[in-house]
Amino acid sequence: MNPAAMPPGPGRKVSMPHPRALFNPAILAVLVGLLAPSMATAASAVDLYYERSLMAEAGSLCGLFTPQVQSALVSTREQARGAALRSGVSNRDVQATGERARSRARAAGCNSRDIAVAAQRVRSGFEGYARLVRQDFPGDISGWKADRSVSSQKLLWRLTQDVRQGPAQMRFGIAGRTGADSLMAVVSFPGGASPASARIIMRDRRLTSGAYIDSRGESLRTLPLSRRLPRAGPFETYTAEARSPAGADLLPPGVRSGWALRFPAQAAAALADLDPREAVQVEFVFPSGPPQRLYVEVGDFAAARAFLAARPG
């Protein structure tokens, strides 16, 4: 089967070429077939990030793709970014690669024949992926489940990670109605304990150069999430904007009651900018007693969030 005609699938593997090979049609046909770049080497992950950053920028500047294909391209670009960071490439080098790709796209211009040929290959390669309604984004400990279903009447979870720590249960992610999504945590504590407030605590990206991972030689597959953010800062925090009893449509499976807390939009953007190996802490404060802290794996949050950007075609 022609790889260009195959929708991306998690089992596909490719060996990536140098970025200069972008407009080779045979190579691009393979590039657009990759959905799980976490299996790539550091060099190939960076190359893939370059390729997809270039085409995503060209698509945005020149209106080359439908919203569905553009969101699929951006989603897999973010997966390639995550793969590069997981493989040990520094955040500074990844950012520089993205900027080179965007500059190359701007320099080529919208009338470039090479861009036009590459864009058609992208359309063919992502046609099936653009029609997906749901997609899983596995992580080391916990993954994300994305759902592009929409409703103008009821709240729907669009992106979720389920967390269970001891007797506490939390569903964390993005929920909303058509055109009005919010970052939320829905949580249930033993005895129906009611949190007065909550805040998301994460590494301060402005004051640090990269992720803090206290691995001590341990595999990421078993490294607790509590050891994936700095012990003493620097941190940036986002306090919940609203709190209410959770409706049955938002509660985690098997949970009868709980509390829903909504966080500012800036928190979702900050979360998407973190290293996929990191974790964030959701700290719940009670009228009396100590706070309760639950942890969320960053993983491919950025890719999953990009996947939600357009309804399936």
Coordinates of C-alpha atoms in Angstrom, one line a residue:
M1 CA 0.0 0.0 0.0
N2 CA 1.2 3.5 -0.8
P3 CA 2.3 5.1 2.5
A4 CA 0.8 8.4 1.4
A5 CA -2.6 6.9 1.3
M6 CA -2.5 5.5 4.8
P7 CA -3.8 7.5 7.7
P8 CA -1.3 7.9 10.6
G9 CA -1.3 5.0 13.0
P10 CA 0.5 4.4 16.3
G11 CA 2.3 1.4 14.9
R12 CA 4.1 3.2 12.1
K13 CA 7.8 3.7 12.2
V14 CA 10.0 5.7 9.9
S15 CA 13.7 6.7 9.7
M16 CA 13.8 10.5 9.3
P17 CA 16.0 12.3 6.7
H18 CA 17.7 15.6 7.0
P19 CA 15.3 18.6 6.9
R20 CA 16.7 19.6 3.4
A21 CA 14.9 16.5 2.1
L22 CA 11.5 18.0 3.0
F23 CA 10.2 18.4 -0.6
N24 CA 11.2 15.0 -1.8
P25 CA 7.7 13.5 -2.5
A26 CA 8.7 10.0 -1.6
I27 CA 10.1 11.0 1.7
L28 CA 7.2 13.3 2.6
A29 CA 4.8 10.5 1.9
V30 CA 6.5 8.6 4.7
L31 CA 6.7 11.6 7.0
V32 CA 3.0 12.2 7.0
G33 CA 2.4 8.6 7.9
L34 CA 3.9 8.9 11.4
L35 CA 1.8 9.4 14.5
A36 CA 4.0 8.1 17.3
P37 CA 7.3 9.9 17.0
S38 CA 8.2 9.0 20.6
M39 CA 9.9 5.9 19.1
A40 CA 12.3 8.0 17.0
T41 CA 15.9 8.8 17.8
A42 CA 16.9 12.2 18.9
A43 CA 18.1 13.3 15.4
S44 CA 15.0 11.9 13.6
A45 CA 12.7 13.5 16.2
V46 CA 14.2 16.9 15.6
D47 CA 14.1 16.4 11.8
L48 CA 10.4 15.5 12.1
Y49 CA 9.7 18.5 14.2
Y50 CA 11.4 20.7 11.6
E51 CA 9.3 19.2 8.8
R52 CA 6.0 19.5 10.5
S53 CA 6.7 23.0 11.9
L54 CA 7.6 24.2 8.4
M55 CA 4.4 22.8 6.8
A56 CA 2.2 23.9 9.7
E57 CA 3.6 27.4 9.4
A58 CA 3.1 27.4 5.6
G59 CA -0.5 26.1 6.1
S60 CA -1.2 28.9 8.5
L61 CA 0.3 31.6 6.4
C62 CA -1.1 30.5 3.0
G63 CA -4.4 28.8 4.0
L64 CA -3.2 25.5 2.4
F65 CA -5.3 23.1 4.5
T66 CA -8.8 22.5 5.9
P67 CA -9.1 23.2 9.6
Q68 CA -9.2 19.4 10.2
V69 CA -5.9 18.8 8.3
Q70 CA -4.2 21.8 9.9
S71 CA -5.2 20.7 13.4
A72 CA -3.9 17.2 12.6
L73 CA -0.6 18.6 11.3
V74 CA -0.2 20.8 14.4
S75 CA -1.0 17.9 16.7
T76 CA 1.6 15.7 15.2
R77 CA 4.1 18.6 15.2
E78 CA 3.6 18.8 19.0
Q79 CA 4.1 15.0 19.3
A80 CA 7.4 15.4 17.4
R81 CA 8.4 18.2 19.8
G82 CA 7.6 15.9 22.7
A83 CA 9.6 13.1 21.2
A84 CA 12.6 15.4 20.7
L85 CA 12.5 16.5 24.4
R86 CA 12.0 12.9 25.6
S87 CA 15.1 11.8 23.6
G88 CA 17.2 14.4 25.5
V89 CA 17.3 17.3 23.1
S90 CA 17.4 20.6 25.0
N91 CA 14.3 22.9 25.0
R92 CA 16.5 25.6 23.6
D93 CA 17.6 23.5 20.6
V94 CA 14.0 22.4 20.0
Q95 CA 12.8 26.1 20.1
A96 CA 15.6 27.0 17.7
T97 CA 14.6 24.2 15.3
G98 CA 11.0 25.5 15.3
E99 CA 12.1 29.0 14.5
R100 CA 14.3 27.9 11.6
A101 CA 11.4 25.9 10.2
R102 CA 9.0 28.9 10.4
S103 CA 11.6 31.2 8.9
R104 CA 12.1 28.8 6.0
A105 CA 8.3 28.6 5.4
R106 CA 8.1 32.4 5.4
A107 CA 11.0 32.7 3.0
A108 CA 9.6 30.2 0.6
G109 CA 6.3 32.1 0.2
C110 CA 2.8 31.0 -0.8
N111 CA 3.6 30.7 -4.5
S112 CA 6.4 28.2 -4.0
R113 CA 5.9 25.1 -6.2
D114 CA 7.8 23.0 -3.7
I115 CA 5.4 24.1 -0.9
A116 CA 2.4 23.3 -3.2
V117 CA 3.7 19.8 -3.9
A118 CA 4.4 19.2 -0.3
A119 CA 1.0 20.5 0.8
Q120 CA -0.8 18.1 -1.5
R121 CA 1.2 15.2 0.0
V122 CA 0.2 16.4 3.5
R123 CA -3.5 16.5 2.5
S124 CA -3.3 12.9 1.2
G125 CA -1.4 11.6 4.2
F126 CA -3.7 13.3 6.8
E127 CA -7.0 12.7 5.2
G128 CA -7.9 9.7 7.4
Y129 CA -6.5 11.3 10.6
A130 CA -8.6 14.4 10.0
R131 CA -11.8 12.4 10.2
L132 CA -11.0 10.9 13.6
V133 CA -13.4 11.8 16.4
R134 CA -11.4 10.3 19.3
Q135 CA -7.7 9.7 19.9
D136 CA -5.6 8.4 22.8
F137 CA -2.3 10.0 23.6
P138 CA -0.4 7.5 25.9
G139 CA 2.0 8.7 28.5
D140 CA 4.6 7.1 30.8
I141 CA 2.2 6.8 33.8
S142 CA -1.0 8.4 32.6
G143 CA -2.2 9.4 29.2
W144 CA -4.8 11.7 27.6
K145 CA -8.0 10.8 25.9
A146 CA -9.2 13.4 23.4
D147 CA -12.8 13.6 22.0
R148 CA -13.8 16.0 19.3
S149 CA -17.6 15.5 19.9
V150 CA -19.4 18.7 20.4
S151 CA -22.7 19.8 21.9
S152 CA -24.4 23.2 22.3
Q153 CA -26.6 22.0 25.1
K154 CA -24.5 19.9 27.5
L155 CA -21.0 20.0 28.9
L156 CA -18.8 17.4 27.4
W157 CA -15.3 16.2 28.4
R158 CA -13.1 16.9 25.4
L159 CA -9.7 16.0 26.9
T160 CA -9.2 13.9 30.0
Q161 CA -6.7 12.3 32.3
D162 CA -8.1 10.3 35.2
V163 CA -6.2 10.4 38.4
R164 CA -6.6 8.1 41.4
Q165 CA -4.3 8.7 44.4
G166 CA -5.4 6.7 47.5
P167 CA -9.1 7.2 48.0
A168 CA -9.2 10.5 46.1
Q169 CA -10.3 10.5 42.4
M170 CA -9.9 13.3 39.9
R171 CA -10.7 13.8 36.3
F172 CA -8.6 16.6 34.9
G173 CA -8.7 18.2 31.4
I174 CA -10.7 20.3 29.0
A175 CA -14.5 20.3 29.1
G176 CA -17.2 22.6 27.6
R177 CA -19.9 23.3 25.1
T178 CA -19.4 24.3 21.5
G179 CA -16.9 27.1 21.4
A180 CA -16.5 27.5 25.1
D181 CA -13.9 25.0 26.5
S182 CA -12.3 25.3 29.9
L183 CA -9.5 23.6 31.8
M184 CA -11.2 21.8 34.7
A185 CA -10.7 19.5 37.6
V186 CA -13.5 17.4 38.9
V187 CA -12.6 15.7 42.2
S188 CA -14.1 13.5 44.8
F189 CA -12.6 13.1 48.3
P190 CA -13.4 10.6 51.0
G191 CA -16.4 11.5 53.2
G192 CA -17.5 14.1 50.6
A193 CA -14.9 16.6 51.8
S194 CA -15.4 19.9 50.0
P195 CA -12.3 21.9 48.8
A196 CA -12.6 25.6 49.3
S197 CA -10.3 26.3 46.4
A198 CA -7.6 24.7 44.2
R199 CA -4.5 25.8 42.3
I200 CA -2.3 24.3 39.6
I201 CA 1.4 24.4 40.5
M202 CA 4.0 23.9 37.7
R203 CA 7.6 24.7 37.0
D204 CA 8.1 28.3 36.2
R205 CA 9.2 28.3 32.5
R206 CA 10.5 31.8 32.6
L207 CA 13.0 31.2 35.4
T208 CA 14.2 27.7 34.4
S209 CA 15.9 26.3 31.3
G210 CA 14.1 23.0 31.2
A211 CA 12.4 20.2 33.0
Y212 CA 13.2 19.0 36.5
I213 CA 13.2 15.2 36.5
D214 CA 14.3 13.6 39.8
S215 CA 14.9 10.2 38.1
R216 CA 18.0 9.0 40.1
G217 CA 18.5 6.4 37.3
E218 CA 14.9 5.2 37.4
S219 CA 13.0 4.6 34.2
L220 CA 10.4 7.2 33.3
R221 CA 7.9 4.3 33.0
T222 CA 8.0 3.9 36.7
L223 CA 9.1 7.3 38.0
P224 CA 6.4 8.7 40.3
L225 CA 4.8 11.9 39.1
S226 CA 5.6 13.7 42.3
R227 CA 9.3 13.5 41.3
R228 CA 8.7 15.3 38.0
L229 CA 8.5 18.9 39.2
P230 CA 10.9 20.9 41.3
R231 CA 10.8 20.4 45.1
A232 CA 11.2 24.0 46.1
G233 CA 10.5 26.0 42.9
P234 CA 10.6 28.2 41.1
F235 CA 6.9 27.7 40.4
E236 CA 4.1 29.4 38.6
T237 CA 0.6 28.9 39.9
Y238 CA -3.0 29.2 38.5
T239 CA -5.8 29.5 41.0
A240 CA -9.3 28.2 40.2
E241 CA -11.7 30.8 38.9
A242 CA -14.9 29.0 39.9
R243 CA -16.1 26.1 42.1
S244 CA -19.4 24.3 42.1
P245 CA -20.8 20.8 42.7
A246 CA -20.1 18.7 39.7
G247 CA -22.9 17.5 37.5
A248 CA -23.3 13.8 36.8
D249 CA -22.0 14.4 33.2
L250 CA -18.6 15.5 34.4
L251 CA -18.0 13.0 37.3
P252 CA -15.5 10.2 36.8
P253 CA -16.9 6.7 36.3
G254 CA -18.3 5.2 39.4
V255 CA -18.3 8.5 41.4
R256 CA -21.6 9.8 42.7
S257 CA -20.7 13.3 43.8
G258 CA -17.8 15.7 43.6
W259 CA -16.6 19.2 43.0
A260 CA -15.8 20.9 39.7
L261 CA -13.2 23.7 39.6
R262 CA -12.5 25.8 36.6
F263 CA -9.0 27.3 35.9
P264 CA -8.0 30.2 33.7
A265 CA -7.3 29.8 30.0
Q266 CA -3.6 30.8 30.6
A267 CA -3.2 27.6 32.7
A268 CA -3.9 25.4 29.6
A269 CA -1.5 27.4 27.5
A270 CA 1.2 27.1 30.1
L271 CA 0.6 23.4 30.5
A272 CA 1.0 22.9 26.8
D273 CA 4.4 24.6 26.8
L274 CA 5.9 22.2 29.4
D275 CA 8.2 19.3 28.8
P276 CA 6.1 16.1 28.2
R277 CA 8.1 14.2 30.9
E278 CA 7.0 16.7 33.6
A279 CA 4.1 16.6 35.9
V280 CA 2.0 19.4 37.5
Q281 CA 0.5 19.4 40.9
V282 CA -3.2 20.2 41.6
E283 CA -3.4 21.4 45.2
F284 CA -6.8 21.4 46.9
V285 CA -7.3 23.6 50.0
F286 CA -9.9 22.9 52.6
P287 CA -11.5 25.1 55.3
S288 CA -9.6 23.0 57.9
G289 CA -6.9 20.4 57.7
P290 CA -3.9 20.1 55.3
P291 CA -4.2 20.5 51.6
Q292 CA -4.5 17.5 49.3
R293 CA -2.1 17.2 46.3
L294 CA -2.8 15.2 43.2
Y295 CA -0.5 15.0 40.2
V296 CA -1.1 15.1 36.5
E297 CA 1.4 13.9 33.8
V298 CA 2.0 16.6 31.2
G299 CA 2.6 14.0 28.4
D300 CA 1.2 14.9 25.0
F301 CA -1.2 17.5 26.3
A302 CA -0.1 20.0 23.7
A303 CA -0.7 17.5 20.9
A304 CA -4.1 16.4 22.3
R305 CA -5.2 20.0 22.7
A306 CA -4.2 20.7 19.1
F307 CA -6.2 17.7 18.0
L308 CA -9.3 19.3 19.5
A309 CA -8.9 22.5 17.4
A310 CA -11.2 21.4 14.6
R311 CA -14.2 19.2 14.3
P312 CA -13.6 16.0 12.3
G313 CA -14.2 16.5 8.6

